[in-house]
Amino acid sequence: MINRELYMSRIRPFIGLDIIKVLTGLRRSGKSVMLELIKEELLRQGVTSAQFLSFNFEDMNNIPYCTAEALHDEIKKRVSAVDGKSYLFFDEIQEVRDWERCINSLRIELECDIYITGSNAKLLSGELATYLAGRYVEFVIYPFSYREFLMLYREIYPEATEQKVFSSYLTLGGMPYLSNLRFEAEPCRQYLTDIYNSVVLKDVVKRNNIRDIDMLERIIAYISANVGNTFSANAISKYLKSEYRTVSTETILNYIKACEEAFLLYRVRRQDLQGKKILTVNEKYYLADHGIREAIFGENLKDINLILENIVYMELLRRGYQVTVGKSGEREVDFIGTRQKEKLYIQVSYLLASDDTISREFGVYDLIRDNYPKYVVSMDEFDFGRNGIKHKNIREFLLMAEWN
């Protein structure tokens, strides 16, 4: 079990406090493992395992407790046998009907520390905001970064070169369980396909009462094929019409939103760097895990420039950046990352194979006059940095501790 210190460093200050810790993210991205890492941290702090009460609501043994009343009564009964403070862990809490009322009641009634996980962003909307306003903190758990993937891959194949590891990362992605399959291509592909089907059926279709599953999958396929490209719902509608499927832009937007809420897709807005405003048309989308794209739709290596963008975007999210696409005149900067008072610009390219390519990738910064860090990231091994603009090989860039 890899120590995901990036997340533990954020969670640790809240351990033991009267505030509910909510771990969200894509199904199978490692939320359950994070609960185990939190337990290990508590044990190091002197808490005993007898103080832990854990429920995984994907386990059929816990079906009797999938209502607020039943879970509340069971917890009250079990806590009565605990000596001292109780530590409550609820995995995939969204399976419990009216769970918000139960969690809020437990927080008020008991001397306890509560941790919950869920696979849908709706977990933090609606009633939860009403019942628990100001009493919860959210941590989004993402699939493995390249650094985490490298660590596990090297445990199994210690002689693997970094180039070999990154090549595997490009096609397999970062879902944590892949190490149990020894990163072998066919078992990993099957596993990722099953994750995709589970997310679509359980977290998108079921939770949003979607009837036209074929249409949903066509929309996901279109977005997957166009990762990193700007397009609108109207563009998807026209494409589907050419496929003899008619659908309104409103339906398309609702389906995309459902995929975002399931943490399968991420939308990135465009920012006009001259006018300092957010543009509302032709946004970009990225996938939570590029390995799922390869398993379902293929061609990651053919579309390697798009996949590199996807990898960099997800790394920005892991590190806590808010991300937009920057429009500067007729040019676009792939990513603008902001975090507290920090800011940086990133342009992603496959290879700087010609003078024209170099001029294009570095030239996007010509109209940006501030002194924040500016990067061009590519697969090149040689440093093409110039005029204060940094150039990094993508492997090196992903392994850097800081980008300032």
JSON list of N, CA, C and O in Angstrom, two decimals, residues 3-4 9 22 40 48 65 81 112 227 248 261 314 325 375 382:
[
{"chain": "A", "resi": 3, "resn": "ASN", "atom": "N", "xyz": [2.11, 5.03, 0.30]},
{"chain": "A", "resi": 3, "resn": "ASN", "atom": "CA", "xyz": [1.77, 6.14, 1.19]},
{"chain": "A", "resi": 3, "resn": "ASN", "atom": "C", "xyz": [1.50, 7.38, 0.35]},
{"chain": "A", "resi": 3, "resn": "ASN", "atom": "O", "xyz": [2.43, 7.98, -0.20]},
{"chain": "A", "resi": 4, "resn": "ARG", "atom": "N", "xyz": [0.26, 7.78, 0.23]},
{"chain": "A", "resi": 4, "resn": "ARG", "atom": "CA", "xyz": [-0.12, 8.92, -0.61]},
{"chain": "A", "resi": 4, "resn": "ARG", "atom": "C", "xyz": [-0.03, 10.21, 0.19]},
{"chain": "A", "resi": 4, "resn": "ARG", "atom": "O", "xyz": [-1.02, 10.82, 0.58]},
{"chain": "A", "resi": 9, "resn": "SER", "atom": "N", "xyz": [-0.98, 14.85, 3.77]},
{"chain": "A", "resi": 9, "resn": "SER", "atom": "CA", "xyz": [-0.52, 16.15, 4.29]},
{"chain": "A", "resi": 9, "resn": "SER", "atom": "C", "xyz": [-1.66, 17.15, 4.36]},
{"chain": "A", "resi": 9, "resn": "SER", "atom": "O", "xyz": [-1.63, 18.07, 5.19]},
{"chain": "A", "resi": 22, "resn": "VAL", "atom": "N", "xyz": [-14.54, 14.44, 4.06]},
{"chain": "A", "resi": 22, "resn": "VAL", "atom": "CA", "xyz": [-15.25, 13.86, 2.92]},
{"chain": "A", "resi": 22, "resn": "VAL", "atom": "C", "xyz": [-14.24, 13.61, 1.80]},
{"chain": "A", "resi": 22, "resn": "VAL", "atom": "O", "xyz": [-13.64, 14.55, 1.29]},
{"chain": "A", "resi": 40, "resn": "GLU", "atom": "N", "xyz": [-3.97, 4.09, 9.78]},
{"chain": "A", "resi": 40, "resn": "GLU", "atom": "CA", "xyz": [-2.57, 3.89, 10.17]},
{"chain": "A", "resi": 40, "resn": "GLU", "atom": "C", "xyz": [-2.03, 5.13, 10.89]},
{"chain": "A", "resi": 40, "resn": "GLU", "atom": "O", "xyz": [-1.29, 5.02, 11.87]},
{"chain": "A", "resi": 48, "resn": "THR", "atom": "N", "xyz": [-6.47, 3.24, 19.35]},
{"chain": "A", "resi": 48, "resn": "THR", "atom": "CA", "xyz": [-6.48, 1.78, 19.20]},
{"chain": "A", "resi": 48, "resn": "THR", "atom": "C", "xyz": [-7.47, 1.37, 18.12]},
{"chain": "A", "resi": 48, "resn": "THR", "atom": "O", "xyz": [-8.45, 2.06, 17.85]},
{"chain": "A", "resi": 65, "resn": "TYR", "atom": "N", "xyz": [-28.08, -1.76, 6.64]},
{"chain": "A", "resi": 65, "resn": "TYR", "atom": "CA", "xyz": [-27.82, -0.45, 7.24]},
{"chain": "A", "resi": 65, "resn": "TYR", "atom": "C", "xyz": [-27.87, 0.68, 6.20]},
{"chain": "A", "resi": 65, "resn": "TYR", "atom": "O", "xyz": [-27.33, 1.76, 6.43]},
{"chain": "A", "resi": 81, "resn": "ALA", "atom": "N", "xyz": [-20.02, 0.13, 23.07]},
{"chain": "A", "resi": 81, "resn": "ALA", "atom": "CA", "xyz": [-19.01, -0.83, 23.53]},
{"chain": "A", "resi": 81, "resn": "ALA", "atom": "C", "xyz": [-17.59, -0.30, 23.37]},
{"chain": "A", "resi": 81, "resn": "ALA", "atom": "O", "xyz": [-16.62, -0.99, 23.71]},
{"chain": "A", "resi": 112, "resn": "CYS", "atom": "N", "xyz": [-17.02, 11.63, 18.49]},
{"chain": "A", "resi": 112, "resn": "CYS", "atom": "CA", "xyz": [-16.55, 10.82, 17.36]},
{"chain": "A", "resi": 112, "resn": "CYS", "atom": "C", "xyz": [-15.82, 11.67, 16.34]},
{"chain": "A", "resi": 112, "resn": "CYS", "atom": "O", "xyz": [-15.91, 12.91, 16.34]},
{"chain": "A", "resi": 227, "resn": "VAL", "atom": "N", "xyz": [-10.35, 15.01, -26.54]},
{"chain": "A", "resi": 227, "resn": "VAL", "atom": "CA", "xyz": [-9.74, 15.50, -25.31]},
{"chain": "A", "resi": 227, "resn": "VAL", "atom": "C", "xyz": [-8.78, 16.64, -25.64]},
{"chain": "A", "resi": 227, "resn": "VAL", "atom": "O", "xyz": [-7.95, 16.54, -26.54]},
{"chain": "A", "resi": 248, "resn": "SER", "atom": "N", "xyz": [-30.96, 17.21, -28.39]},
{"chain": "A", "resi": 248, "resn": "SER", "atom": "CA", "xyz": [-30.88, 18.64, -28.11]},
{"chain": "A", "resi": 248, "resn": "SER", "atom": "C", "xyz": [-29.59, 18.97, -27.38]},
{"chain": "A", "resi": 248, "resn": "SER", "atom": "O", "xyz": [-29.00, 18.12, -26.69]},
{"chain": "A", "resi": 261, "resn": "GLU", "atom": "N", "xyz": [-20.11, 14.97, -12.61]},
{"chain": "A", "resi": 261, "resn": "GLU", "atom": "CA", "xyz": [-20.46, 14.67, -11.22]},
{"chain": "A", "resi": 261, "resn": "GLU", "atom": "C", "xyz": [-19.96, 13.30, -10.79]},
{"chain": "A", "resi": 261, "resn": "GLU", "atom": "O", "xyz": [-19.75, 13.07, -9.60]},
{"chain": "A", "resi": 314, "resn": "MET", "atom": "N", "xyz": [-4.35, 16.77, -15.18]},
{"chain": "A", "resi": 314, "resn": "MET", "atom": "CA", "xyz": [-4.67, 16.04, -13.95]},
{"chain": "A", "resi": 314, "resn": "MET", "atom": "C", "xyz": [-3.62, 16.27, -12.87]},
{"chain": "A", "resi": 314, "resn": "MET", "atom": "O", "xyz": [-3.94, 16.31, -11.68]},
{"chain": "A", "resi": 325, "resn": "VAL", "atom": "N", "xyz": [-7.90, 27.54, -19.46]},
{"chain": "A", "resi": 325, "resn": "VAL", "atom": "CA", "xyz": [-7.17, 27.65, -20.72]},
{"chain": "A", "resi": 325, "resn": "VAL", "atom": "C", "xyz": [-7.04, 29.13, -21.03]},
{"chain": "A", "resi": 325, "resn": "VAL", "atom": "O", "xyz": [-8.01, 29.89, -20.89]},
{"chain": "A", "resi": 375, "resn": "TYR", "atom": "N", "xyz": [6.14, 27.64, -18.79]},
{"chain": "A", "resi": 375, "resn": "TYR", "atom": "CA", "xyz": [6.77, 26.38, -19.18]},
{"chain": "A", "resi": 375, "resn": "TYR", "atom": "C", "xyz": [6.30, 25.95, -20.57]},
{"chain": "A", "resi": 375, "resn": "TYR", "atom": "O", "xyz": [5.14, 26.16, -20.95]},
{"chain": "A", "resi": 382, "resn": "PHE", "atom": "N", "xyz": [16.27, 17.24, -24.85]},
{"chain": "A", "resi": 382, "resn": "PHE", "atom": "CA", "xyz": [17.16, 18.40, -24.82]},
{"chain": "A", "resi": 382, "resn": "PHE", "atom": "C", "xyz": [16.39, 19.64, -24.37]},
{"chain": "A", "resi": 382, "resn": "PHE", "atom": "O", "xyz": [15.18, 19.77, -24.60]}
]
